[in-house]
Short mmCIF file of C-alpha atoms and ligand atoms in Angstrom, two decimals:
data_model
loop_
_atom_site.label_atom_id
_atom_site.label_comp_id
_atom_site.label_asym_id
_atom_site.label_seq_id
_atom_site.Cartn_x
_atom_site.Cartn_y
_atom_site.Cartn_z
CA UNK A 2 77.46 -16.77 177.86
CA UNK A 3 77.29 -17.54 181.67
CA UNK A 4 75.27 -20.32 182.74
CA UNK A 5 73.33 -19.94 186.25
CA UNK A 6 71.39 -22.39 188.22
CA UNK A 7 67.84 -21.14 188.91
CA UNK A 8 67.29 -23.33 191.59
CA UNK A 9 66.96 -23.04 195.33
CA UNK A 10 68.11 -26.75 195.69
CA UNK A 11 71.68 -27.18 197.44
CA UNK A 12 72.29 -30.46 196.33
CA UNK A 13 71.21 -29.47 192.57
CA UNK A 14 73.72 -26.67 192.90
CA UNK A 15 76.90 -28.77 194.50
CA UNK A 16 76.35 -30.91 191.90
CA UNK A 17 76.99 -28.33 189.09
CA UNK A 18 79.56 -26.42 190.93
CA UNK A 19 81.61 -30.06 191.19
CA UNK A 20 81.58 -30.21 187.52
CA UNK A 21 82.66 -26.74 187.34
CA UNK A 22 80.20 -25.27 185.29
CA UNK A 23 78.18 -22.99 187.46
CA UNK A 24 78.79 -18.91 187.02
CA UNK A 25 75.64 -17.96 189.32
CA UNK A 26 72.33 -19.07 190.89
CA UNK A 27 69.00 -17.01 190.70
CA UNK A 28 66.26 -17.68 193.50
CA UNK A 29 62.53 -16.41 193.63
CA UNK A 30 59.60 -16.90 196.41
CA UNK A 31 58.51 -20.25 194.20
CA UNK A 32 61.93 -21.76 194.13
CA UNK A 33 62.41 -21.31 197.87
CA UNK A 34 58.92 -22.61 198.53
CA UNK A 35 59.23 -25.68 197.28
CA UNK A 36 62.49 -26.31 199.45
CA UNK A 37 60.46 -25.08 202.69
CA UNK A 38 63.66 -23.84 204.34
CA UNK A 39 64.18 -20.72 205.61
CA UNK A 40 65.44 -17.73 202.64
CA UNK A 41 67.97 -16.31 204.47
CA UNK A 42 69.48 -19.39 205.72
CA UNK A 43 69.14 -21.44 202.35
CA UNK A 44 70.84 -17.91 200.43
CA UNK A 45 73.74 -18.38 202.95
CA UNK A 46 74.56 -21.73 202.15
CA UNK A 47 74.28 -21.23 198.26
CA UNK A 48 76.46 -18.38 198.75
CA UNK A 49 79.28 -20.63 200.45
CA UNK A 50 78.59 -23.08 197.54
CA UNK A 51 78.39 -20.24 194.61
CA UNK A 52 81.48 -17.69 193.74
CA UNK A 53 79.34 -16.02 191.34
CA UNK A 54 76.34 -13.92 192.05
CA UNK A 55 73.27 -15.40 194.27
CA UNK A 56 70.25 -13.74 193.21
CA UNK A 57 67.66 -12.90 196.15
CA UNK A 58 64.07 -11.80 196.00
CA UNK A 59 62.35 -8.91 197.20
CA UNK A 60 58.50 -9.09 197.83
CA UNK A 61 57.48 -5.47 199.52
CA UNK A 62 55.62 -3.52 196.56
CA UNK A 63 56.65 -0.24 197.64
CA UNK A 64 61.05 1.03 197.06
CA UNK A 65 61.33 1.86 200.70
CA UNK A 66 60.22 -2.28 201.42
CA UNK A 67 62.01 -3.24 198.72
CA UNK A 68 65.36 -1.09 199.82
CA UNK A 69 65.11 -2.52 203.59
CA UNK A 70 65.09 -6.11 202.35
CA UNK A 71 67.20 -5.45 199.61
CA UNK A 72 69.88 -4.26 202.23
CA UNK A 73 69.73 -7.37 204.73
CA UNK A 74 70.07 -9.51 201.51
CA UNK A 75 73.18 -7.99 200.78
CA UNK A 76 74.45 -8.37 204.75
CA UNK A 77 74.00 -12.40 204.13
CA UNK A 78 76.88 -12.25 201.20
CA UNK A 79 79.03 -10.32 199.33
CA UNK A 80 78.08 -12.15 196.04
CA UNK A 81 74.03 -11.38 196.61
CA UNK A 82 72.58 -9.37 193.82
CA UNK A 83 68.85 -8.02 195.40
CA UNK A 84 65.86 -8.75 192.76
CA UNK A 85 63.35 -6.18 192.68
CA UNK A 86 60.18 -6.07 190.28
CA UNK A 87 59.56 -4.01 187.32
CA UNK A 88 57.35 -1.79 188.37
CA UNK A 89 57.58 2.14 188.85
CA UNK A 90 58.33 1.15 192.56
CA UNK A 91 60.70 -1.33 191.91
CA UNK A 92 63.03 0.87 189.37
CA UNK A 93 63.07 3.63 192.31
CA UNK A 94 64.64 0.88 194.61
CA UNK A 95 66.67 0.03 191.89
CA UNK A 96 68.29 3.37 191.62
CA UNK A 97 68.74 3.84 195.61
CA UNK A 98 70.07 0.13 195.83
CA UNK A 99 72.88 0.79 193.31
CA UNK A 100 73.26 4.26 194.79
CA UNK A 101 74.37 2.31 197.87
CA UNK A 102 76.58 -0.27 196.08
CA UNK A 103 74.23 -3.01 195.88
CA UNK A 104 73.64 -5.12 192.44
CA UNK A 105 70.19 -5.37 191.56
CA UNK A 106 68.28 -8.03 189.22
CA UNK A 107 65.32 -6.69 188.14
CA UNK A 108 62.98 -9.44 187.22
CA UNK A 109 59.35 -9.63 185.60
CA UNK A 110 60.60 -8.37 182.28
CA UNK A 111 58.63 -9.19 179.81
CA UNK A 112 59.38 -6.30 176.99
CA UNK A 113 62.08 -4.55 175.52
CA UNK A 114 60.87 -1.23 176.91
CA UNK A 115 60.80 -2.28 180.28
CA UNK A 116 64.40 -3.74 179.64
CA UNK A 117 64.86 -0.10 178.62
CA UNK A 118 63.53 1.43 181.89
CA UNK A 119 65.73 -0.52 183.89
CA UNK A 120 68.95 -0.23 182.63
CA UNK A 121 68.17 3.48 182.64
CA UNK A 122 67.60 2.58 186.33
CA UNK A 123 71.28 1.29 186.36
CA UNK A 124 70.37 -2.27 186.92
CA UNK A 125 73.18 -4.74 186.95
CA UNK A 126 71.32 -7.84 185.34
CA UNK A 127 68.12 -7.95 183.92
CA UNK A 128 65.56 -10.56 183.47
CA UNK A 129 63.56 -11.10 180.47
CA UNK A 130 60.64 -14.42 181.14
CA UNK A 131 61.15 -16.51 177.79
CA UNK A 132 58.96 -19.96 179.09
CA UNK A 133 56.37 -17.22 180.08
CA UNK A 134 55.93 -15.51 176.98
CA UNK A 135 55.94 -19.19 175.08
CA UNK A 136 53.03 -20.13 177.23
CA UNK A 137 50.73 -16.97 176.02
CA UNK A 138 51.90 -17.65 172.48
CA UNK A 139 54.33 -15.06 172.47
CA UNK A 140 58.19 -16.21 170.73
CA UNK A 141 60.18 -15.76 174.47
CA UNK A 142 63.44 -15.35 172.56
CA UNK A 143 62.46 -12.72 170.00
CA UNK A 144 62.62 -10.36 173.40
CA UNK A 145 66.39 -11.41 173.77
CA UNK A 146 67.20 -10.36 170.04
CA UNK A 147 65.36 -6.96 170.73
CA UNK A 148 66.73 -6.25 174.15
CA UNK A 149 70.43 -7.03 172.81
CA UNK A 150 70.12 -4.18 170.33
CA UNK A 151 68.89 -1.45 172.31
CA UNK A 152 71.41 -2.28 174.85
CA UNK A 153 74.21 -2.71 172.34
CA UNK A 154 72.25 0.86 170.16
CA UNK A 155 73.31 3.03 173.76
CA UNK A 156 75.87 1.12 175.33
CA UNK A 157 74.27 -0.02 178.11
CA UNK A 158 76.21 -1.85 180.69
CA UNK A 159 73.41 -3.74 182.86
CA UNK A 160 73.66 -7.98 181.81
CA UNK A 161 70.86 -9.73 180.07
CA UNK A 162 70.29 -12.57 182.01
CA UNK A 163 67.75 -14.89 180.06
CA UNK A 164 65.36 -16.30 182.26
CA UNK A 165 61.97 -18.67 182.72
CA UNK A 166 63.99 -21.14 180.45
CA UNK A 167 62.06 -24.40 180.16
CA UNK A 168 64.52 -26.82 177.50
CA UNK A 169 68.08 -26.72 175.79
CA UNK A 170 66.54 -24.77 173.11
CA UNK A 171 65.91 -22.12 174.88
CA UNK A 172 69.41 -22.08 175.90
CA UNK A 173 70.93 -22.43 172.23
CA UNK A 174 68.51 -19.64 171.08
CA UNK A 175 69.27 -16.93 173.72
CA UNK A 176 73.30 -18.10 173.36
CA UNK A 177 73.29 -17.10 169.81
CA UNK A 178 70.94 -13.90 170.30
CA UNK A 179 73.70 -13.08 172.78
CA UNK A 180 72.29 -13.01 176.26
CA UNK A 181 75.33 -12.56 178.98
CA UNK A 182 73.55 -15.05 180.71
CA UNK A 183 70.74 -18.16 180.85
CA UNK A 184 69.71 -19.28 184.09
CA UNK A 185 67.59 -22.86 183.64
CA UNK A 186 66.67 -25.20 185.91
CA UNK A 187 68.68 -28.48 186.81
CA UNK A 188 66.90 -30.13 184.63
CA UNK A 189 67.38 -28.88 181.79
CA UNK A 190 70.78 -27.63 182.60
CA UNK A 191 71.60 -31.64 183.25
CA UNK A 192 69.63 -31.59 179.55
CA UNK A 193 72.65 -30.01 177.69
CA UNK A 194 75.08 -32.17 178.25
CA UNK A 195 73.41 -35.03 176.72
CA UNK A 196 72.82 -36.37 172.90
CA UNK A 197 72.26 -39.67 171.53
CA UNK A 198 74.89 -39.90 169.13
CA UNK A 199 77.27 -39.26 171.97
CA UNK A 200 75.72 -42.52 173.98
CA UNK A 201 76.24 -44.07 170.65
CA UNK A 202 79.42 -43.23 170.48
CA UNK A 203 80.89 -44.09 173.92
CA UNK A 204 78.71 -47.73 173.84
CA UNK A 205 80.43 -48.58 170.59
CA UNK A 206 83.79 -47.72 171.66
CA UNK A 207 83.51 -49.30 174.84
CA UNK A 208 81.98 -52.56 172.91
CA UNK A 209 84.68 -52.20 170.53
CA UNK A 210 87.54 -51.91 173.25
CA UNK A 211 85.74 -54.98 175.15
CA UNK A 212 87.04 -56.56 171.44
CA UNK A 213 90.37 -56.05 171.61
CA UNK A 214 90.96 -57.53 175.28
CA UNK A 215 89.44 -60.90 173.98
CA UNK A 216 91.32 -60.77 170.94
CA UNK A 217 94.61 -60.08 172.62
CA UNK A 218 93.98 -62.58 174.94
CA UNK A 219 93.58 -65.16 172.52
C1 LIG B 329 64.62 -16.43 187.57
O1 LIG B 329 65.21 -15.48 188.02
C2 LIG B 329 63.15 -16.48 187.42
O2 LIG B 329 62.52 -16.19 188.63
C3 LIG B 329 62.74 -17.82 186.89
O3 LIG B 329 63.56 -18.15 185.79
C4 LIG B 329 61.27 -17.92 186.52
O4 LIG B 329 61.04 -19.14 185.88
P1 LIG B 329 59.57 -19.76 185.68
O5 LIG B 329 58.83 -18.93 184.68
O6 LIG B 329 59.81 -21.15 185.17
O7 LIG B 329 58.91 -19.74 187.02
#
């Protein structure tokens, strides 16, 4: 499973590409918001930062909108997938994007049947909200387990790219339901690398090593 940033923070996303674990980076209107730079700009410089795909928000309602921004998006980079809504709109841009050799996210997914509509659409990732679900007492992950078998039932092609994660639990349930990808915040992605018995571990054989120096100096 690929792991992507969903973050619109550069130094977040340097951080993560230095360790070498960072396949992607999704951004929306909120994420960009609370950096209060300029979208374009910001997508540029996570694009020089990123090898994998940069996901980059449309917000027109209507496919002809969401095709014109869609198509300066993909002038910034050549690694910028265009994110268009689920909506009856938004799967008509879909087709005419991809038509014109531009990757598409389509985000707001929040059933298996729209999951269906838009890899008949010919989306190339797909976003399925998890955290959102959870919070109107929906299971978030179920949708990954469903979506993974009507893909896998017709041999669809288009990625499921598990987003709206909120802890590393998300992540190991969506991993093992088989999502192509989890995009999490830095946060949590920071989250996964951690566990106590591992802090255990390295304090004891530090203490341990600290040991032998006074012994062998004895
Ligand atoms: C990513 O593409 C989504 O926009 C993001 O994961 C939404 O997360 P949220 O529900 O925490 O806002």
């Amino acid at each position: 499973m690929k792991i992507f940033l969903d973050t619109a923070n550069l130094a977040e996303i340097k951080k993560a590409v230095d360790i070498g674990i960072c396949d992607g980076v999704t951004t929306n209107p909120t994420l960009i918001m609370k950096e209060g730079k300029d979208y374009k700009k910001t997508l540029k410089e996570i694009c020089s930062i990123v090898k994998g795909p940069v996901s980059a928000e449309t917000v027109s309602l209507n496919a002809e909108g969401m095709v014109r921004e869609g198509k300066e998006f993909a002038k910034i980079a050549k690694n910028i997938v265009v994110k268009v809504t689920m909506t009856p709109e938004g799967m008509k841009a879909c087709r005419m994007l991809t038509k014109s050799g531009i990757k598409v996210n389509t985000t707001l997914v929040f059933s298996a049947n729209q999951a269906l509509l838009a890899a008949k659409a010919g989306t190339y990732l797909v976003s399925p909200f998890i955290g959102r679900l959870d919070d109107i007492g929906e299971k978030g992950t179920e949708l990954i387990r469903e979506i993974r078998q009507i893909y896998d039932n017709y041999g669809f092609k288009s990625l499921i790219l598990a987003a709206s994660i909120r802890n590393v639990e998300h992540v190991k349930e969506v991993a093992m339901m088989g999502a192509d990808i989890a995009t999490m915040p830095f946060k949590v992605y920071e989250q996964l690398f951690n566990h106590a018995l591992t802090d255990k571990g390295i304090k004891m054989f530090l203490d341990d090593w600290q040991k032998l120096q006074k012994q062998l100096k004895k």
